[in-house]
PDB file of C-alpha atoms in Angstrom:
ATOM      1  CA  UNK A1031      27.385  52.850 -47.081  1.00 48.00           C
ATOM      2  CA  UNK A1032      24.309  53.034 -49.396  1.00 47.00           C
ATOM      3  CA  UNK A1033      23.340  49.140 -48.355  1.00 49.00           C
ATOM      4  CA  UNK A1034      23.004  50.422 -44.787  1.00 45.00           C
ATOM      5  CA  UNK A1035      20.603  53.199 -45.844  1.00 44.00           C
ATOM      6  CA  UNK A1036      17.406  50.812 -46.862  1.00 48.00           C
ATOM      7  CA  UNK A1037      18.041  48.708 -43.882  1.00 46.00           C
ATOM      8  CA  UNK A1038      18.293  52.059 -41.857  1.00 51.00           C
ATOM      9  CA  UNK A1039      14.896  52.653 -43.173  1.00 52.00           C
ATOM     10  CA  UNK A1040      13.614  49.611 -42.939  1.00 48.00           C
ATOM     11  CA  UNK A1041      14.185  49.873 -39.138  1.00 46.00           C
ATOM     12  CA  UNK A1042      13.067  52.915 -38.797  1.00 51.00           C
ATOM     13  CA  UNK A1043       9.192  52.149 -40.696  1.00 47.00           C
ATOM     14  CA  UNK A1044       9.196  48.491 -38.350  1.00 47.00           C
ATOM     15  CA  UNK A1045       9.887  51.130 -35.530  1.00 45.00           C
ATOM     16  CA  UNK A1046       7.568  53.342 -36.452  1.00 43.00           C
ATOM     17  CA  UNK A1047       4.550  50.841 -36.467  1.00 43.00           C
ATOM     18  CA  UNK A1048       5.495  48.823 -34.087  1.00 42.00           C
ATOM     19  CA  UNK A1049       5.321  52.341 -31.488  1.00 40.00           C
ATOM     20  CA  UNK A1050       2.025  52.816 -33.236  1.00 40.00           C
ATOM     21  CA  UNK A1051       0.433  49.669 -32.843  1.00 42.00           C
ATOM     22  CA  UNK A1052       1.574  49.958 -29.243  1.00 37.00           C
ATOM     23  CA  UNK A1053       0.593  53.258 -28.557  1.00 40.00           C
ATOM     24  CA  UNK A1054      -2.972  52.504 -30.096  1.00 37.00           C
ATOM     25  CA  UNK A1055      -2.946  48.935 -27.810  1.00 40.00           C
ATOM     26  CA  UNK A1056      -2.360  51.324 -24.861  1.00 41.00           C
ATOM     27  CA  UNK A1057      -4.947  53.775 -25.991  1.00 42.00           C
ATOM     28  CA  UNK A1058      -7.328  51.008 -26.181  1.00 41.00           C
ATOM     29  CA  UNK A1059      -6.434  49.470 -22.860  1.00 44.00           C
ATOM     30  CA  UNK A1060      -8.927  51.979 -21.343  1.00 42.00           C
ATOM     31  CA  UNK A1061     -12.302  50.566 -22.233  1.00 42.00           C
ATOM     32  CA  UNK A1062     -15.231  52.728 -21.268  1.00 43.00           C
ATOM     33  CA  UNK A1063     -17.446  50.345 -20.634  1.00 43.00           C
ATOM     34  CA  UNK A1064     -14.662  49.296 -16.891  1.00 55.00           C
ATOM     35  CA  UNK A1065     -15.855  50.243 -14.119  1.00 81.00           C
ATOM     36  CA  UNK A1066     -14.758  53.817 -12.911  1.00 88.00           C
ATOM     37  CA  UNK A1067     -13.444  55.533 -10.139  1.00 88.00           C
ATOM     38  CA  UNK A1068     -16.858  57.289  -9.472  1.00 91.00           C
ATOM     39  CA  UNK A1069     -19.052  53.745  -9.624  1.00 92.00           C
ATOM     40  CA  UNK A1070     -15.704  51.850  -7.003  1.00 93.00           C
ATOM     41  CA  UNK A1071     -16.513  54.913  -4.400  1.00 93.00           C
ATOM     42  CA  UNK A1072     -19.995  54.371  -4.832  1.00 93.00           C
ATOM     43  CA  UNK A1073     -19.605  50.983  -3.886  1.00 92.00           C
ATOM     44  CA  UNK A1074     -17.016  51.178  -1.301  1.00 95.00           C
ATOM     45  CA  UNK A1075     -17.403  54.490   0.550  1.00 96.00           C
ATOM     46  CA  UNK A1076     -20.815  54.217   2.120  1.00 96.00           C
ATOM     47  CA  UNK A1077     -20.229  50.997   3.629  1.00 96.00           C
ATOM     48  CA  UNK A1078     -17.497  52.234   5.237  1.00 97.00           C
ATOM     49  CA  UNK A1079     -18.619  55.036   6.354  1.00 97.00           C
ATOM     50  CA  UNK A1080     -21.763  53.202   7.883  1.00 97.00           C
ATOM     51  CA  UNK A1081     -19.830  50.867   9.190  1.00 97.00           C
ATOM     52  CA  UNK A1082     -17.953  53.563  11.337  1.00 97.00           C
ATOM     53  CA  UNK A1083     -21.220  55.659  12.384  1.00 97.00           C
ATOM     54  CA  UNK A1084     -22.478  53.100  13.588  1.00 96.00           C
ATOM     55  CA  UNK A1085     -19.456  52.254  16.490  1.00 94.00           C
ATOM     56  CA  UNK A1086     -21.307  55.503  18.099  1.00 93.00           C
ATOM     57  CA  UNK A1087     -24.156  57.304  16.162  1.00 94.00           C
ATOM     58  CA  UNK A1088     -24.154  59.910  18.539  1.00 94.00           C
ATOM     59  CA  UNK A1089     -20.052  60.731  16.990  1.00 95.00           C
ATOM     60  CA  UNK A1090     -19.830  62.233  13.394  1.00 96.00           C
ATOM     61  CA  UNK A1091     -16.823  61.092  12.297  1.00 97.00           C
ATOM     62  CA  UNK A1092     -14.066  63.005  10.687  1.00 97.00           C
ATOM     63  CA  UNK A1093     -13.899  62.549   6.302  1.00 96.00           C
ATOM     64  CA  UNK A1094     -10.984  63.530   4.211  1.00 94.00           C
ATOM     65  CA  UNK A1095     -10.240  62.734   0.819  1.00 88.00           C
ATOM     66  CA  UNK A1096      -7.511  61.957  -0.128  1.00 82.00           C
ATOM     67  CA  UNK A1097      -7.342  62.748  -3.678  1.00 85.00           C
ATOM     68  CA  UNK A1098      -6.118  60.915  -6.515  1.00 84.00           C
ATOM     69  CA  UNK A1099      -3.104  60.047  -8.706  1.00 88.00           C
ATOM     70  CA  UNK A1100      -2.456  59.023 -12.494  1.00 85.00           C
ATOM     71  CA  UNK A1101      -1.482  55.143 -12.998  1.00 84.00           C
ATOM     72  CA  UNK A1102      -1.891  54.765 -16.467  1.00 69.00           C
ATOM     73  CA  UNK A1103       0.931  55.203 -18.916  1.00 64.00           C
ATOM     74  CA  UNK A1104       0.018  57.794 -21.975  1.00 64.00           C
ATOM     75  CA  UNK A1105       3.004  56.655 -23.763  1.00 59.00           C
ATOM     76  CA  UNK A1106       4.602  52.796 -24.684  1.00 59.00           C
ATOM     77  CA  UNK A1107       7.847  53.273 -22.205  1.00 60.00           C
ATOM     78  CA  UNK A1108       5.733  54.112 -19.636  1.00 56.00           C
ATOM     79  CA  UNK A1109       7.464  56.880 -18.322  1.00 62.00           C
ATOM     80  CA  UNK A1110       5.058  59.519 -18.207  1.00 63.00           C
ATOM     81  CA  UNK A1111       1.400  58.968 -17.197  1.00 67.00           C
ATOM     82  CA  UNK A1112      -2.371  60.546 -17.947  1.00 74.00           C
ATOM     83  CA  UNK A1113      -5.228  60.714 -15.737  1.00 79.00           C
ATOM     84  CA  UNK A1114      -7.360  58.481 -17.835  1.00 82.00           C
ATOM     85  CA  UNK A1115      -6.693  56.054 -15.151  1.00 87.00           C
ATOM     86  CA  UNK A1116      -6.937  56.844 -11.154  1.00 89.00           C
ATOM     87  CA  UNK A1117      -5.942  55.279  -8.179  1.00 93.00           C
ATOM     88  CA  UNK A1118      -8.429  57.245  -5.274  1.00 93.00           C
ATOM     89  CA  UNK A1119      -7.999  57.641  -1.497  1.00 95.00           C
ATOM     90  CA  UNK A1120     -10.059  58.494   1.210  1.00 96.00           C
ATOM     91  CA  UNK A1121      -9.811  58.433   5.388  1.00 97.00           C
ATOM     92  CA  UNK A1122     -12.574  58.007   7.800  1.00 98.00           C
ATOM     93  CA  UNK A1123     -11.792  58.752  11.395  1.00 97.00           C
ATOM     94  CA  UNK A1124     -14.066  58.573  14.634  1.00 96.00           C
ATOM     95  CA  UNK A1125     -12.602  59.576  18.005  1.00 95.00           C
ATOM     96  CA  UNK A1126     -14.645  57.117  20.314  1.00 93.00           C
ATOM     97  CA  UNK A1127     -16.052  58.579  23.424  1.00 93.00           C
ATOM     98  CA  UNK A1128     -13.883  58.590  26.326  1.00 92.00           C
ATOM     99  CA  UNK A1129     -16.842  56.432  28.339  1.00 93.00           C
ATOM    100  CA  UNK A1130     -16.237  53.497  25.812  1.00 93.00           C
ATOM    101  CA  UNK A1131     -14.981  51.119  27.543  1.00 92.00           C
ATOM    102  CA  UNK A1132     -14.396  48.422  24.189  1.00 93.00           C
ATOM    103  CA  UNK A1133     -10.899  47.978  23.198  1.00 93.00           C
ATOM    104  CA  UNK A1134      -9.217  48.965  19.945  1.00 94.00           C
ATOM    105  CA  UNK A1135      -9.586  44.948  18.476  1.00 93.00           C
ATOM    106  CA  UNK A1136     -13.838  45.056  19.582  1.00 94.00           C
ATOM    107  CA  UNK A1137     -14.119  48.180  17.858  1.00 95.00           C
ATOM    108  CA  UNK A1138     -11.970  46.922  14.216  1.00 94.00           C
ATOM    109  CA  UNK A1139     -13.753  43.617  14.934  1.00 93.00           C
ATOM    110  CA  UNK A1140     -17.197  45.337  14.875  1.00 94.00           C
ATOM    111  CA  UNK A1141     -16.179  47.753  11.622  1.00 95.00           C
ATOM    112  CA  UNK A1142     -15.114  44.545  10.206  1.00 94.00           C
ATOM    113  CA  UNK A1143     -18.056  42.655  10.384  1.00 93.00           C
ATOM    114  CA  UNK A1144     -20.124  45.330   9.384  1.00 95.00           C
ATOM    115  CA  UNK A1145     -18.300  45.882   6.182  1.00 96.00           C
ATOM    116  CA  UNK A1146     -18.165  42.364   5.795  1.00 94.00           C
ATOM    117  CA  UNK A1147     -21.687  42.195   5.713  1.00 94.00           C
ATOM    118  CA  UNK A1148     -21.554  45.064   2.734  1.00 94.00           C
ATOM    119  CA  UNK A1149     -19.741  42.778   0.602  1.00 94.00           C
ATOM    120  CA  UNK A1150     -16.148  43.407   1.959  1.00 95.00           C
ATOM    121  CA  UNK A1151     -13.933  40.205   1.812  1.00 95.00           C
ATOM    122  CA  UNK A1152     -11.471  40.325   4.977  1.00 90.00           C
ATOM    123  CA  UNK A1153      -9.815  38.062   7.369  1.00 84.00           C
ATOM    124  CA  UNK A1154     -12.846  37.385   9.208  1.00 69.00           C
ATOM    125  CA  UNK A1155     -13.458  39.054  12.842  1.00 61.00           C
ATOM    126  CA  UNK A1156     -11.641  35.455  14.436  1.00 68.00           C
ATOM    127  CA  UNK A1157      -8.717  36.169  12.895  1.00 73.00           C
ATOM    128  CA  UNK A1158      -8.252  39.957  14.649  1.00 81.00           C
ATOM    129  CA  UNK A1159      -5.864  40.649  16.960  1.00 79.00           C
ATOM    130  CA  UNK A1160      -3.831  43.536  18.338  1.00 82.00           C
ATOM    131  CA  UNK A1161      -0.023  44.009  17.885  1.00 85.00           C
ATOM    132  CA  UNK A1162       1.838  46.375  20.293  1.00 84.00           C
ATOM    133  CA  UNK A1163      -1.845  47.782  21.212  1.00 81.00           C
ATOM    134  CA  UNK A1164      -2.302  48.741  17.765  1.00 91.00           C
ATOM    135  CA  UNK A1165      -4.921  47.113  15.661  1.00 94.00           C
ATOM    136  CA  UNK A1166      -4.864  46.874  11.581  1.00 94.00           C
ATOM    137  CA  UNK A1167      -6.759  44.732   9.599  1.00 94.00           C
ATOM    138  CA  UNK A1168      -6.624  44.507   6.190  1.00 94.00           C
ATOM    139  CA  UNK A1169     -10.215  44.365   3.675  1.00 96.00           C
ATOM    140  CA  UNK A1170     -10.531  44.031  -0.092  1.00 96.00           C
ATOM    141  CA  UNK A1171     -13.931  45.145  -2.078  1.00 95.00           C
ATOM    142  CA  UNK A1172     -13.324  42.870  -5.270  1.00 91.00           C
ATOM    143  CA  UNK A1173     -13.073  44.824  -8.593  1.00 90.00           C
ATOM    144  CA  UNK A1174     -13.675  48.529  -6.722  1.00 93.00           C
ATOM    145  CA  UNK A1175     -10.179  48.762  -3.649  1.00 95.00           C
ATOM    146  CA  UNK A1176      -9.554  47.909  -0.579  1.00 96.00           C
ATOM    147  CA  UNK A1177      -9.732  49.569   2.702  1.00 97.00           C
ATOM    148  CA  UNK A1178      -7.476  49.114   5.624  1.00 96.00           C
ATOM    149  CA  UNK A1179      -9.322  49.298   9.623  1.00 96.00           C
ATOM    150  CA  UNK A1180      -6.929  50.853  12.167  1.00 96.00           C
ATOM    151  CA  UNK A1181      -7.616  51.138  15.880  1.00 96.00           C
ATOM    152  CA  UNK A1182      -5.791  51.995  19.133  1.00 94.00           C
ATOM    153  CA  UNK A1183      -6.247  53.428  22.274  1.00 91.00           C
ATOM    154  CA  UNK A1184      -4.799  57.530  22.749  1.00 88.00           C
ATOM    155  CA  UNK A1185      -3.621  58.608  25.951  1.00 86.00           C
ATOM    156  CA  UNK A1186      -3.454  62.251  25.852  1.00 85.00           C
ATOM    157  CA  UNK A1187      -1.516  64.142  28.814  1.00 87.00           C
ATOM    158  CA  UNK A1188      -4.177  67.194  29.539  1.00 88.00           C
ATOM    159  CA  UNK A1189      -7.556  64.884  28.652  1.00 86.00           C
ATOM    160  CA  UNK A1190      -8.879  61.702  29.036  1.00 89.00           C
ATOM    161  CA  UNK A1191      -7.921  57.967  27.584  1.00 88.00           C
ATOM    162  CA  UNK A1192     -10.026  57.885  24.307  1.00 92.00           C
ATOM    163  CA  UNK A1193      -9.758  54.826  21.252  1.00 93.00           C
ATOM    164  CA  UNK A1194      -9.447  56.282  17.449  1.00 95.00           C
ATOM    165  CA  UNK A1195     -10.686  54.182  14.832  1.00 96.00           C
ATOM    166  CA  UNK A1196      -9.703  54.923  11.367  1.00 97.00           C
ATOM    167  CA  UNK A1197     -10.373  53.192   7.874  1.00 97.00           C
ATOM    168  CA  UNK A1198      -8.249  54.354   4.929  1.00 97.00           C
ATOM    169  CA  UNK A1199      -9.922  53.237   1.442  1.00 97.00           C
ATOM    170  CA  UNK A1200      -7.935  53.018  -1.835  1.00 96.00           C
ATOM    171  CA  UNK A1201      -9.376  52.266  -5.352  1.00 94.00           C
ATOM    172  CA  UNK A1202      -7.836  50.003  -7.638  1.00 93.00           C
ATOM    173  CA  UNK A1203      -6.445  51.965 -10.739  1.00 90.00           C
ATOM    174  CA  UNK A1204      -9.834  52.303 -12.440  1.00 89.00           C
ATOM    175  CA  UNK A1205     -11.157  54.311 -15.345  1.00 87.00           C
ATOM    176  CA  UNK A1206     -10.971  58.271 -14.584  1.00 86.00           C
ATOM    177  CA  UNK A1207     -14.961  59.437 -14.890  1.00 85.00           C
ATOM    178  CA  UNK A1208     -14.054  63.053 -14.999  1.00 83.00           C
ATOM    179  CA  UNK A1209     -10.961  61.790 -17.759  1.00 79.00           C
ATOM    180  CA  UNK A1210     -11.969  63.540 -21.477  1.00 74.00           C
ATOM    181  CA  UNK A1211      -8.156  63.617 -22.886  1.00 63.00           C
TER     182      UNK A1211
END
């Protein structure tokens, strides 16, 4: 029994730094100087949100947040996490006049291309088309999220035919800029 007890210990101090240099590899993973949550919606928001005014300027369109969850680990397993890294989410929404007469794919197609021209990579307005009536096109802002362009055409029973258009933005997991733990 006593030539188990100094390989017991052994294990126990090559367990003991090998959770230490993980935990400090971890701890390190978060370098300050990545980009954050704050600088990806700074990036990715307005763009999107000008690219949806400006279906019908006269429309203010409806903005939720919607908030943001931990997705970095705080410990080696992984099994709990910290905020020190976010993945964010937002929705725009615009309810499109009854009077516009565009379908649901002109109106992603035109949110698309603007968004495009903000630096959004997507499929390319071309490639576009509806499925079932439904529209949903899929964009990627390259280090900051990606944003996803939905579009179809309502028909409420007690009001008129209308098209919603909505784009749902996600971050990548990014540095959390309000994060001090």
């Amino acid at each position: 029994m006593s030539r188990s007890l100094p390989l017991t210990r052994a294990l126990r101090t090559a367990a003991l730094l090998a959770v230490a240099g993980t935990a400090t590899a971890c701890a390190n993973r978060v370098d300050p100087s990545a980009r954050s949550d704050r600088q990806a919606w700074d990036v990715t928001y307005p763009s999107a949100l000008d690219a949806v005014k400006a279906i019908d300027p006269r429309i203010k369109p409806q903005e939720s947040g919607g908030g943001h969850k931990a997705c970095h680990p705080k410990d080696f397993i992984g099994d709990s996490l910290d905020e020190s890294e976010v993945v964010g989410s937002a929705y725009i929404t615009l309810y499109a006049s009854p009077s516009d007469k565009r379908s649901p794919t002109q109106l992603a197609r035109e949110i698309v291309t603007r968004m495009e021209r903000q630096g959004w990579e997507g499929p390319r307005p071309d490639g576009i088309a509806p499925v079932n009536g439904q529209v949903s096109v899929s964009l990627k802002m390259p280090g900051s999220g990606s944003a996803t362009v939905t579009s179809g055409h309502e028909r409420p029973t007690e009001a008129p035919a209308f098209n919603e258009v909505t784009v749902s933005l996600t971050t990548e997991c990014l540095r959390n800029s309000d994060w001090h733990g």
